[in-house]
PDB file of C-alpha atoms (C1' of nucleotides) in Angstrom:
ATOM      1  CA  MET A   2      18.124   5.258   2.879  1.00 58.00           C
ATOM      2  CA  PRO A   3      16.879   7.489   5.679  1.00 87.00           C
ATOM      3  CA  GLU A   4      17.991   7.701   9.319  1.00 97.00           C
ATOM      4  CA  LEU A   5      20.743  10.037  10.303  1.00 98.00           C
ATOM      5  CA  PRO A   6      23.860   8.077   9.894  1.00 98.00           C
ATOM      6  CA  GLU A   7      22.862   7.879   5.659  1.00 97.00           C
ATOM      7  CA  VAL A   8      21.397  11.256   5.630  1.00 97.00           C
ATOM      8  CA  GLU A   9      25.197  12.563   7.579  1.00 98.00           C
ATOM      9  CA  THR A  10      26.742  10.610   5.165  1.00 97.00           C
ATOM     10  CA  LEU A  11      24.879  11.798   2.191  1.00 97.00           C
ATOM     11  CA  ALA A  12      25.599  15.395   3.131  1.00 98.00           C
ATOM     12  CA  ARG A  13      29.416  15.094   3.495  1.00 97.00           C
ATOM     13  CA  GLU A  14      29.396  13.521   0.292  1.00 96.00           C
ATOM     14  CA  LEU A  15      27.082  15.922  -1.742  1.00 97.00           C
ATOM     15  CA  ARG A  16      29.364  18.930   0.539  1.00 97.00           C
ATOM     16  CA  ASP A  17      32.354  18.368  -1.741  1.00 96.00           C
ATOM     17  CA  VAL A  18      30.800  17.953  -4.982  1.00 96.00           C
ATOM     18  CA  LEU A  19      27.972  20.422  -5.011  1.00 98.00           C
ATOM     19  CA  VAL A  20      29.259  23.785  -2.770  1.00 98.00           C
ATOM     20  CA  GLY A  21      29.821  26.560  -5.265  1.00 98.00           C
ATOM     21  CA  ARG A  22      28.137  24.774  -8.167  1.00 98.00           C
ATOM     22  CA  GLY A  23      25.346  26.463 -10.055  1.00 98.00           C
ATOM     23  CA  ILE A  24      21.779  24.893 -11.027  1.00 98.00           C
ATOM     24  CA  ILE A  25      20.858  25.472 -14.638  1.00 98.00           C
ATOM     25  CA  GLY A  26      17.621  23.765 -14.795  1.00 98.00           C
ATOM     26  CA  VAL A  27      15.274  21.805 -13.297  1.00 98.00           C
ATOM     27  CA  GLU A  28      13.384  18.527 -14.519  1.00 98.00           C
ATOM     28  CA  VAL A  29      10.490  17.418 -12.206  1.00 98.00           C
ATOM     29  CA  ARG A  30       9.088  14.158 -13.431  1.00 98.00           C
ATOM     30  CA  TRP A  31       6.692  13.313 -10.424  1.00 98.00           C
ATOM     31  CA  PRO A  32       5.407  16.255  -9.418  1.00 98.00           C
ATOM     32  CA  ARG A  33       4.043  15.093  -5.563  1.00 98.00           C
ATOM     33  CA  THR A  34       7.733  15.148  -4.630  1.00 98.00           C
ATOM     34  CA  VAL A  35       7.837  18.683  -4.618  1.00 98.00           C
ATOM     35  CA  ALA A  36       6.006  19.632  -1.757  1.00 98.00           C
ATOM     36  CA  ALA A  37       6.424  23.167  -1.957  1.00 98.00           C
ATOM     37  CA  PRO A  38       6.310  25.622  -3.883  1.00 98.00           C
ATOM     38  CA  ASP A  39       3.988  24.465  -6.741  1.00 98.00           C
ATOM     39  CA  PRO A  40       6.640  22.204  -9.190  1.00 98.00           C
ATOM     40  CA  GLU A  41       6.591  24.943 -11.990  1.00 98.00           C
ATOM     41  CA  THR A  42       7.619  28.033  -9.784  1.00 98.00           C
ATOM     42  CA  PHE A  43      10.435  25.082  -8.089  1.00 98.00           C
ATOM     43  CA  ALA A  44      12.003  24.609 -11.393  1.00 98.00           C
ATOM     44  CA  ARG A  45      12.332  28.292 -12.421  1.00 98.00           C
ATOM     45  CA  ARG A  46      13.152  29.905  -9.176  1.00 98.00           C
ATOM     46  CA  LEU A  47      15.885  26.928  -9.067  1.00 98.00           C
ATOM     47  CA  ALA A  48      17.297  27.888 -12.211  1.00 98.00           C
ATOM     48  CA  GLY A  49      20.285  30.117 -12.037  1.00 98.00           C
ATOM     49  CA  ARG A  50      20.984  29.494  -8.152  1.00 98.00           C
ATOM     50  CA  ARG A  51      24.399  28.233  -6.463  1.00 98.00           C
ATOM     51  CA  VAL A  52      24.402  26.028  -3.605  1.00 98.00           C
ATOM     52  CA  LEU A  53      26.544  27.757  -0.736  1.00 98.00           C
ATOM     53  CA  GLU A  54      26.344  25.063   1.458  1.00 98.00           C
ATOM     54  CA  VAL A  55      25.281  21.594   2.574  1.00 98.00           C
ATOM     55  CA  ARG A  56      23.879  20.561   5.709  1.00 98.00           C
ATOM     56  CA  ARG A  57      21.861  18.048   7.750  1.00 98.00           C
ATOM     57  CA  ARG A  58      19.067  18.322  10.527  1.00 98.00           C
ATOM     58  CA  GLY A  59      17.704  14.988  11.680  1.00 98.00           C
ATOM     59  CA  LYS A  60      16.452  13.014   8.260  1.00 98.00           C
ATOM     60  CA  TRP A  61      16.559  16.225   6.385  1.00 98.00           C
ATOM     61  CA  LEU A  62      19.037  17.280   3.900  1.00 98.00           C
ATOM     62  CA  LEU A  63      19.622  21.097   3.673  1.00 98.00           C
ATOM     63  CA  LEU A  64      20.777  22.687   0.420  1.00 98.00           C
ATOM     64  CA  GLY A  65      21.732  26.408   1.462  1.00 98.00           C
ATOM     65  CA  LEU A  66      21.576  28.496  -1.772  1.00 98.00           C
ATOM     66  CA  ASP A  67      22.644  32.253  -2.845  1.00 98.00           C
ATOM     67  CA  GLY A  68      19.274  34.145  -2.809  1.00 97.00           C
ATOM     68  CA  GLU A  69      18.329  33.631   1.148  1.00 97.00           C
ATOM     69  CA  GLU A  70      16.840  30.075   0.669  1.00 98.00           C
ATOM     70  CA  TRP A  71      16.975  26.507   0.802  1.00 98.00           C
ATOM     71  CA  LEU A  72      16.238  23.584  -0.612  1.00 98.00           C
ATOM     72  CA  LEU A  73      15.227  20.829   1.824  1.00 98.00           C
ATOM     73  CA  VAL A  74      14.982  17.431   1.043  1.00 98.00           C
ATOM     74  CA  HIS A  75      13.753  14.066   2.958  1.00 98.00           C
ATOM     75  CA  LEU A  76      14.565  10.725   1.075  1.00 97.00           C
ATOM     76  CA  ARG A  77      11.659   8.861   3.435  1.00 97.00           C
ATOM     77  CA  MET A  78      11.668   5.380   2.870  1.00 96.00           C
ATOM     78  CA  SER A  79      13.533   4.733  -0.501  1.00 96.00           C
ATOM     79  CA  GLY A  80      14.745   8.037  -1.784  1.00 97.00           C
ATOM     80  CA  ARG A  81      18.254   8.239  -3.410  1.00 96.00           C
ATOM     81  CA  LEU A  82      20.512  11.669  -4.309  1.00 97.00           C
ATOM     82  CA  ALA A  83      23.388  11.273  -6.315  1.00 96.00           C
ATOM     83  CA  VAL A  84      25.522  13.686  -8.439  1.00 97.00           C
ATOM     84  CA  GLU A  85      26.009  11.592 -12.116  1.00 96.00           C
ATOM     85  CA  ASP A  86      27.528  12.944 -15.322  1.00 97.00           C
ATOM     86  CA  ALA A  87      24.691  13.547 -17.810  1.00 97.00           C
ATOM     87  CA  GLY A  88      25.421  10.091 -19.551  1.00 96.00           C
ATOM     88  CA  ALA A  89      25.598   7.776 -17.044  1.00 96.00           C
ATOM     89  CA  PRO A  90      22.715   5.498 -16.791  1.00 96.00           C
ATOM     90  CA  GLU A  91      19.757   6.502 -15.227  1.00 96.00           C
ATOM     91  CA  ASP A  92      17.537   4.896 -12.352  1.00 96.00           C
ATOM     92  CA  PRO A  93      14.356   4.106 -13.842  1.00 96.00           C
ATOM     93  CA  HIS A  94      12.568   5.786 -10.607  1.00 97.00           C
ATOM     94  CA  THR A  95      14.085   9.368 -11.039  1.00 98.00           C
ATOM     95  CA  ARG A  96      11.954  11.667 -10.343  1.00 98.00           C
ATOM     96  CA  VAL A  97      13.800  15.281 -10.237  1.00 98.00           C
ATOM     97  CA  VAL A  98      16.877  16.093 -11.996  1.00 98.00           C
ATOM     98  CA  PHE A  99      19.001  19.225 -11.413  1.00 98.00           C
ATOM     99  CA  HIS A 100      21.130  19.860 -14.080  1.00 98.00           C
ATOM    100  CA  LEU A 101      24.474  21.778 -13.057  1.00 98.00           C
ATOM    101  CA  GLU A 102      26.498  23.982 -14.676  1.00 98.00           C
ATOM    102  CA  ASP A 103      29.128  21.585 -15.080  1.00 97.00           C
ATOM    103  CA  GLY A 104      27.450  19.152 -17.273  1.00 98.00           C
ATOM    104  CA  ARG A 105      26.652  17.168 -14.699  1.00 98.00           C
ATOM    105  CA  ARG A 106      23.123  16.239 -12.791  1.00 98.00           C
ATOM    106  CA  LEU A 107      21.988  15.678  -9.378  1.00 98.00           C
ATOM    107  CA  ARG A 108      19.305  13.346  -9.719  1.00 98.00           C
ATOM    108  CA  PHE A 109      16.810  12.319  -7.137  1.00 98.00           C
ATOM    109  CA  SER A 110      15.384   8.630  -7.306  1.00 97.00           C
ATOM    110  CA  ASP A 111      12.586   7.427  -5.212  1.00 97.00           C
ATOM    111  CA  PRO A 112      10.449   4.007  -6.081  1.00 96.00           C
ATOM    112  CA  ARG A 113       8.150   4.420  -3.841  1.00 97.00           C
ATOM    113  CA  LYS A 114       7.283   8.185  -4.397  1.00 98.00           C
ATOM    114  CA  PHE A 115       7.417   8.949  -0.835  1.00 98.00           C
ATOM    115  CA  GLY A 116      10.158  11.460  -0.758  1.00 98.00           C
ATOM    116  CA  ARG A 117       9.891  15.145  -0.394  1.00 98.00           C
ATOM    117  CA  MET A 118      11.362  18.163  -1.401  1.00 98.00           C
ATOM    118  CA  ALA A 119      11.150  21.913  -0.707  1.00 98.00           C
ATOM    119  CA  LEU A 120      12.307  25.275  -1.804  1.00 98.00           C
ATOM    120  CA  THR A 121      11.495  27.751   1.457  1.00 98.00           C
ATOM    121  CA  ALA A 122      13.106  30.906   2.959  1.00 98.00           C
ATOM    122  CA  ARG A 123      11.906  29.801   5.818  1.00 98.00           C
ATOM    123  CA  PRO A 124      13.193  26.404   6.538  1.00 98.00           C
ATOM    124  CA  GLU A 125      12.040  26.803  10.229  1.00 97.00           C
ATOM    125  CA  ASP A 126       8.437  26.438   9.105  1.00 97.00           C
ATOM    126  CA  TRP A 127       9.681  22.608   7.861  1.00 97.00           C
ATOM    127  CA  LEU A 128      11.922  21.804  10.733  1.00 98.00           C
ATOM    128  CA  GLY A 129      10.650  23.811  13.665  1.00 96.00           C
ATOM    129  CA  GLY A 130       8.880  20.756  15.289  1.00 96.00           C
ATOM    130  CA  LEU A 131      12.115  18.543  15.399  1.00 98.00           C
ATOM    131  CA  GLY A 132      13.641  17.472  18.709  1.00 98.00           C
ATOM    132  CA  PRO A 133      17.088  18.091  19.471  1.00 98.00           C
ATOM    133  CA  GLU A 134      20.138  16.276  17.426  1.00 98.00           C
ATOM    134  CA  PRO A 135      21.143  13.137  19.259  1.00 98.00           C
ATOM    135  CA  LEU A 136      25.034  14.179  18.587  1.00 98.00           C
ATOM    136  CA  ASP A 137      24.793  17.823  19.900  1.00 98.00           C
ATOM    137  CA  PRO A 138      26.920  17.876  23.338  1.00 98.00           C
ATOM    138  CA  ALA A 139      24.247  19.968  24.553  1.00 97.00           C
ATOM    139  CA  LEU A 140      22.354  17.028  24.971  1.00 98.00           C
ATOM    140  CA  THR A 141      23.295  15.599  28.004  1.00 98.00           C
ATOM    141  CA  PRO A 142      22.334  13.001  30.266  1.00 98.00           C
ATOM    142  CA  GLU A 143      20.629  15.579  32.760  1.00 97.00           C
ATOM    143  CA  ARG A 144      18.995  17.115  29.787  1.00 98.00           C
ATOM    144  CA  LEU A 145      17.780  13.340  28.777  1.00 98.00           C
ATOM    145  CA  VAL A 146      16.366  12.867  32.225  1.00 98.00           C
ATOM    146  CA  GLY A 147      14.179  16.055  31.763  1.00 97.00           C
ATOM    147  CA  MET A 148      12.879  15.021  28.337  1.00 98.00           C
ATOM    148  CA  LEU A 149      11.962  11.669  29.858  1.00 98.00           C
ATOM    149  CA  ARG A 150       9.963  12.828  32.784  1.00 96.00           C
ATOM    150  CA  GLY A 151       6.073  12.198  32.387  1.00 95.00           C
ATOM    151  CA  ARG A 152       6.295  10.409  29.463  1.00 97.00           C
ATOM    152  CA  ARG A 153       4.454   7.211  29.650  1.00 96.00           C
ATOM    153  CA  VAL A 154       4.990   6.161  26.201  1.00 96.00           C
ATOM    154  CA  ARG A 155       6.918   3.314  25.448  1.00 97.00           C
ATOM    155  CA  LEU A 156      11.021   3.619  24.796  1.00 98.00           C
ATOM    156  CA  LYS A 157      11.057   2.331  20.818  1.00 97.00           C
ATOM    157  CA  PRO A 158       8.386   4.396  19.681  1.00 97.00           C
ATOM    158  CA  LEU A 159       9.578   7.825  21.292  1.00 98.00           C
ATOM    159  CA  LEU A 160      13.130   6.870  20.563  1.00 98.00           C
ATOM    160  CA  ALA A 161      11.685   7.471  16.493  1.00 97.00           C
ATOM    161  CA  ASP A 162       9.854  10.343  17.360  1.00 97.00           C
ATOM    162  CA  GLN A 163      10.966  12.832  15.595  1.00 97.00           C
ATOM    163  CA  ARG A 164       9.950  15.824  17.446  1.00 97.00           C
ATOM    164  CA  PHE A 165      11.524  13.657  20.461  1.00 98.00           C
ATOM    165  CA  LEU A 166      15.144  13.184  19.036  1.00 98.00           C
ATOM    166  CA  ALA A 167      15.590  14.168  15.211  1.00 98.00           C
ATOM    167  CA  GLY A 168      17.111  11.330  13.355  1.00 98.00           C
ATOM    168  CA  LEU A 169      16.432   7.987  14.695  1.00 98.00           C
ATOM    169  CA  GLY A 170      14.277   5.702  12.530  1.00 97.00           C
ATOM    170  CA  ASN A 171      13.589   1.977  13.104  1.00 97.00           C
ATOM    171  CA  ILE A 172      16.838   0.560  12.562  1.00 97.00           C
ATOM    172  CA  TYR A 173      19.127   2.695  15.342  1.00 98.00           C
ATOM    173  CA  ALA A 174      16.078   2.852  17.529  1.00 98.00           C
ATOM    174  CA  ASP A 175      16.524  -1.028  18.067  1.00 98.00           C
ATOM    175  CA  GLU A 176      20.206  -0.758  18.000  1.00 98.00           C
ATOM    176  CA  VAL A 177      20.068   1.944  20.538  1.00 98.00           C
ATOM    177  CA  LEU A 178      17.683   0.099  23.039  1.00 98.00           C
ATOM    178  CA  TRP A 179      20.359  -3.181  22.962  1.00 98.00           C
ATOM    179  CA  ARG A 180      23.343  -1.142  23.396  1.00 98.00           C
ATOM    180  CA  ALA A 181      21.595   0.149  26.146  1.00 98.00           C
ATOM    181  CA  GLY A 182      20.016  -3.224  27.645  1.00 98.00           C
ATOM    182  CA  LEU A 183      16.564  -1.596  27.404  1.00 98.00           C
ATOM    183  CA  HIS A 184      13.375  -3.432  26.565  1.00 98.00           C
ATOM    184  CA  PRO A 185      11.517  -1.592  23.774  1.00 97.00           C
ATOM    185  CA  LEU A 186       8.129  -1.784  25.760  1.00 97.00           C
ATOM    186  CA  ARG A 187       9.789  -0.096  28.818  1.00 97.00           C
ATOM    187  CA  ARG A 188       7.961   3.218  29.490  1.00 97.00           C
ATOM    188  CA  ALA A 189      10.049   5.698  29.250  1.00 98.00           C
ATOM    189  CA  ASP A 190       9.235   7.618  32.671  1.00 97.00           C
ATOM    190  CA  THR A 191      10.291   4.499  34.539  1.00 97.00           C
ATOM    191  CA  LEU A 192      13.976   4.450  33.578  1.00 98.00           C
ATOM    192  CA  THR A 193      16.374   5.193  36.704  1.00 98.00           C
ATOM    193  CA  PRO A 194      19.052   7.838  36.098  1.00 97.00           C
ATOM    194  CA  GLU A 195      21.887   5.195  35.646  1.00 97.00           C
ATOM    195  CA  GLU A 196      19.519   3.811  32.972  1.00 98.00           C
ATOM    196  CA  THR A 197      19.340   7.044  31.150  1.00 98.00           C
ATOM    197  CA  ALA A 198      22.767   7.396  31.233  1.00 98.00           C
ATOM    198  CA  ARG A 199      23.242   4.295  29.462  1.00 98.00           C
ATOM    199  CA  LEU A 200      20.471   5.454  27.410  1.00 98.00           C
ATOM    200  CA  HIS A 201      22.624   8.248  26.660  1.00 98.00           C
ATOM    201  CA  GLY A 202      25.682   7.117  25.607  1.00 98.00           C
ATOM    202  CA  ALA A 203      24.189   4.197  23.531  1.00 98.00           C
ATOM    203  CA  ILE A 204      22.713   7.016  21.685  1.00 98.00           C
ATOM    204  CA  ARG A 205      25.865   8.527  20.988  1.00 98.00           C
ATOM    205  CA  GLU A 206      28.112   5.770  20.521  1.00 98.00           C
ATOM    206  CA  VAL A 207      25.607   3.976  17.979  1.00 98.00           C
ATOM    207  CA  LEU A 208      25.413   6.855  15.853  1.00 98.00           C
ATOM    208  CA  GLU A 209      28.935   7.800  16.188  1.00 98.00           C
ATOM    209  CA  GLU A 210      29.940   4.332  14.777  1.00 98.00           C
ATOM    210  CA  ALA A 211      27.494   4.336  12.096  1.00 98.00           C
ATOM    211  CA  VAL A 212      28.372   7.416  10.691  1.00 98.00           C
ATOM    212  CA  ALA A 213      31.864   6.424  10.708  1.00 98.00           C
ATOM    213  CA  ARG A 214      31.118   3.481   9.047  1.00 97.00           C
ATOM    214  CA  ARG A 215      29.043   5.267   6.612  1.00 96.00           C
ATOM    215  CA  GLY A 216      26.010   4.021   7.470  1.00 96.00           C
ATOM    216  CA  THR A 217      24.097   1.122   6.864  1.00 95.00           C
ATOM    217  CA  THR A 218      23.327  -0.594   3.464  1.00 92.00           C
ATOM    218  CA  LEU A 219      20.464  -3.488   3.585  1.00 90.00           C
ATOM    219  CA  ALA A 220      20.263  -6.416   1.228  1.00 83.00           C
ATOM    220  CA  ASP A 221      18.278  -4.317  -1.363  1.00 86.00           C
ATOM    221  CA  ARG A 222      21.251  -1.869  -1.760  1.00 85.00           C
ATOM    222  CA  ARG A 223      18.823   1.247  -1.944  1.00 86.00           C
ATOM    223  CA  TYR A 224      21.622   3.337   0.122  1.00 89.00           C
ATOM    224  CA  VAL A 225      25.277   3.201  -1.189  1.00 86.00           C
ATOM    225  CA  LEU A 226      27.929   5.612  -1.303  1.00 84.00           C
ATOM    226  CA  PRO A 227      28.372   7.975  -4.323  1.00 78.00           C
ATOM    227  CA  ASP A 228      31.272   5.168  -5.561  1.00 82.00           C
ATOM    228  CA  GLY A 229      28.673   2.677  -5.630  1.00 83.00           C
ATOM    229  CA  ARG A 230      30.354   1.415  -2.578  1.00 89.00           C
ATOM    230  CA  PRO A 231      27.969   0.144   0.682  1.00 92.00           C
ATOM    231  CA  GLY A 232      28.056   1.990   4.127  1.00 94.00           C
ATOM    232  CA  GLU A 233      29.739  -0.624   6.367  1.00 95.00           C
ATOM    233  CA  PHE A 234      27.601  -0.618   9.429  1.00 96.00           C
ATOM    234  CA  ALA A 235      25.195  -3.251   8.288  1.00 95.00           C
ATOM    235  CA  ALA A 236      27.787  -5.895   9.891  1.00 95.00           C
ATOM    236  CA  HIS A 237      27.983  -4.414  13.105  1.00 96.00           C
ATOM    237  CA  LEU A 238      23.885  -4.338  13.418  1.00 97.00           C
ATOM    238  CA  ALA A 239      23.469  -6.442  16.966  1.00 97.00           C
ATOM    239  CA  VAL A 240      19.504  -6.775  16.305  1.00 97.00           C
ATOM    240  CA  TYR A 241      18.242  -5.305  13.489  1.00 97.00           C
ATOM    241  CA  GLY A 242      17.257  -7.839  10.913  1.00 95.00           C
ATOM    242  CA  ARG A 243      18.649 -10.839  13.013  1.00 96.00           C
ATOM    243  CA  GLU A 244      15.332 -12.498  13.772  1.00 95.00           C
ATOM    244  CA  GLY A 245      16.150 -15.963  15.183  1.00 95.00           C
ATOM    245  CA  ALA A 246      20.516 -15.337  15.108  1.00 95.00           C
ATOM    246  CA  PRO A 247      22.501 -14.936  18.450  1.00 96.00           C
ATOM    247  CA  CYS A 248      22.607 -12.001  20.546  1.00 97.00           C
ATOM    248  CA  PRO A 249      26.342 -10.740  20.356  1.00 97.00           C
ATOM    249  CA  ARG A 250      26.295 -10.543  23.973  1.00 98.00           C
ATOM    250  CA  CYS A 251      24.691 -13.391  25.360  1.00 97.00           C
ATOM    251  CA  GLY A 252      23.936 -15.836  22.353  1.00 97.00           C
ATOM    252  CA  ALA A 253      19.982 -15.851  23.191  1.00 97.00           C
ATOM    253  CA  PRO A 254      17.838 -15.944  19.558  1.00 96.00           C
ATOM    254  CA  ILE A 255      17.182 -12.246  19.072  1.00 96.00           C
ATOM    255  CA  VAL A 256      12.871 -11.733  19.043  1.00 96.00           C
ATOM    256  CA  ARG A 257      11.368  -9.895  16.684  1.00 96.00           C
ATOM    257  CA  ALA A 258       7.899  -8.116  17.732  1.00 95.00           C
ATOM    258  CA  ARG A 259       5.043  -5.664  16.441  1.00 94.00           C
ATOM    259  CA  VAL A 260       5.443  -2.389  18.346  1.00 94.00           C
ATOM    260  CA  GLY A 261       3.547   0.409  17.085  1.00 90.00           C
ATOM    261  CA  GLY A 262       2.635  -1.182  14.011  1.00 91.00           C
ATOM    262  CA  ARG A 263       6.711  -1.776  13.216  1.00 95.00           C
ATOM    263  CA  SER A 264       8.955  -4.173  13.522  1.00 96.00           C
ATOM    264  CA  ALA A 265      11.127  -4.313  16.859  1.00 97.00           C
ATOM    265  CA  HIS A 266      14.253  -6.535  17.041  1.00 97.00           C
ATOM    266  CA  PHE A 267      15.812  -7.362  20.649  1.00 97.00           C
ATOM    267  CA  CYS A 268      17.525  -9.783  22.983  1.00 97.00           C
ATOM    268  CA  PRO A 269      14.604 -11.194  25.534  1.00 97.00           C
ATOM    269  CA  ARG A 270      17.523 -11.949  27.691  1.00 97.00           C
ATOM    270  CA  CYS A 271      19.530  -8.773  28.025  1.00 97.00           C
ATOM    271  CA  GLN A 272      17.003  -6.363  27.338  1.00 97.00           C
ATOM    272  CA  ARG A 273      15.032  -6.980  31.032  1.00 88.00           C
TER     273      ARG A 273
ATOM    274  C1'  DC B  30      -1.575  12.270  25.993  1.00 82.72           C
ATOM    275  C1'  DA B  31      -1.158   7.328  24.192  1.00 82.72           C
ATOM    276  C1'  DA B  32      -2.096   3.724  21.444  1.00 82.72           C
ATOM    277  C1'  DC B  33      -4.054   2.175  16.562  1.00 82.72           C
ATOM    278  C1'  DC B  34      -5.137   2.068  11.673  1.00 82.72           C
ATOM    279  C1'  DG B  35      -5.070   3.658   7.241  1.00 82.72           C
ATOM    280  C1'  DA B  36      -2.490   6.535   3.645  1.00 82.72           C
ATOM    281  C1'  DC B  37       0.765   7.730   0.658  1.00 82.72           C
ATOM    282  C1'  DC B  38       3.418   4.088  -3.252  1.00 82.72           C
ATOM    283  C1'  DT B  39       6.550   0.687  -5.505  1.00 82.72           C
ATOM    284  C1'  DG B  40       9.141  -3.890  -5.471  1.00 82.72           C
ATOM    285  C1'  DT B  41      11.236  -7.773  -3.109  1.00 82.72           C
ATOM    286  C1'  DT B  42      10.727 -11.661  -0.142  1.00 82.72           C
ATOM    287  C1'  DC B  43       8.111 -15.314   2.013  1.00 82.72           C
ATOM    288  C1'  DG B  44       4.848 -19.239   2.296  1.00 82.72           C
ATOM    289  C1'  DC B  45       1.980 -22.685   0.415  1.00 82.72           C
TER     290       DC B  45
ATOM    291  C1'  DT C  19       7.312 -22.512 -10.992  1.00 82.72           C
ATOM    292  C1'  DG C  20       2.864 -19.459  -9.360  1.00 82.72           C
ATOM    293  C1'  DC C  21       0.512 -16.156  -6.714  1.00 82.72           C
ATOM    294  C1'  DG C  22      -1.172 -13.437  -3.120  1.00 82.72           C
ATOM    295  C1'  DA C  23       0.460 -12.034   1.067  1.00 82.72           C
ATOM    296  C1'  DA C  24       3.319  -9.834   4.176  1.00 82.72           C
ATOM    297  C1'  DC C  25       6.758  -6.747   4.595  1.00 82.72           C
ATOM    298  C1'  DA C  26      10.196  -2.489   3.773  1.00 82.72           C
ATOM    299  C1'  DG C  27      14.897   3.028   6.276  1.00 82.72           C
ATOM    300  C1'  DG C  28       9.075   7.598   7.178  1.00 82.72           C
ATOM    301  C1'  DT C  29       5.541  10.573   8.669  1.00 82.72           C
ATOM    302  C1'  DC C  30       0.542  12.446   8.452  1.00 82.72           C
ATOM    303  C1'  DG C  31      -3.878  12.542   9.743  1.00 82.72           C
ATOM    304  C1'  DG C  32      -8.216  10.508  12.166  1.00 82.72           C
ATOM    305  C1'  DT C  33      -9.995   7.744  15.532  1.00 82.72           C
ATOM    306  C1'  DT C  34     -10.496   5.204  19.699  1.00 82.72           C
TER     307       DT C  34
END
DNA sequence: CAACCGACCTGTTCGC
DNA sequence: TGCGAACAGGTCGGTT
């Protein structure tokens, strides 16, 4: 469930349930999920800690704990995090279980096992390489112009590059480019100031609308809200997953192409 | 610096 | 119906 709107939604939902809660124990079922420290130390050091705050940075979820440490979680492709009653049926791909003092469980499930978590006093060691937050007001159109200068890369891979901007992935990079009317293969340093302003506006609009609709739930329903309801942005996708379907703006059939080893969806008429 | 590829993993969908 | 291929929201490290 991994892009910015889904992680932001997760952070908001978990904030209500987790802040102030204590962790009494941790079971690590798939050790490689724990990137650091080693799984035994991870579990031992988390026992007895309390969650003070829940935040998001890019696609990372950050749980601030007492004792000046942070639990960082990255869902990668298929990770899911949910607070459930101890008796609730458990997903067969559960990798880590946090026992909360109120008897409930914070369960991390992840079929593909790509998800990672870390317990650290130095979150900047993990997050330092990330680019700016796309919704930060400090990211102005002028600043975006500067970020694009000298970048000879194609727009699609650049938007999904976490060192450039933190939080966009395959779905939202495609949606942003469609909204901005820019071709995914366009070289980044060839945008006019007007096009850059359009790109800036598209980034904000797409992400803000997706967050307001609590993210995108795809057909596999891997990402759902705590009450099981889907995020509602899927119905508003213009291009992602819509190959052959009509462009909402001009009606031309949406095209899918390989860009940087991943599929890019775009309208051949609206996007140059 | 930029593009490409294989790893890391499992599950689901597609095409014949 | 069956079966292998292709594909999936992400990221990293190595090579060209």
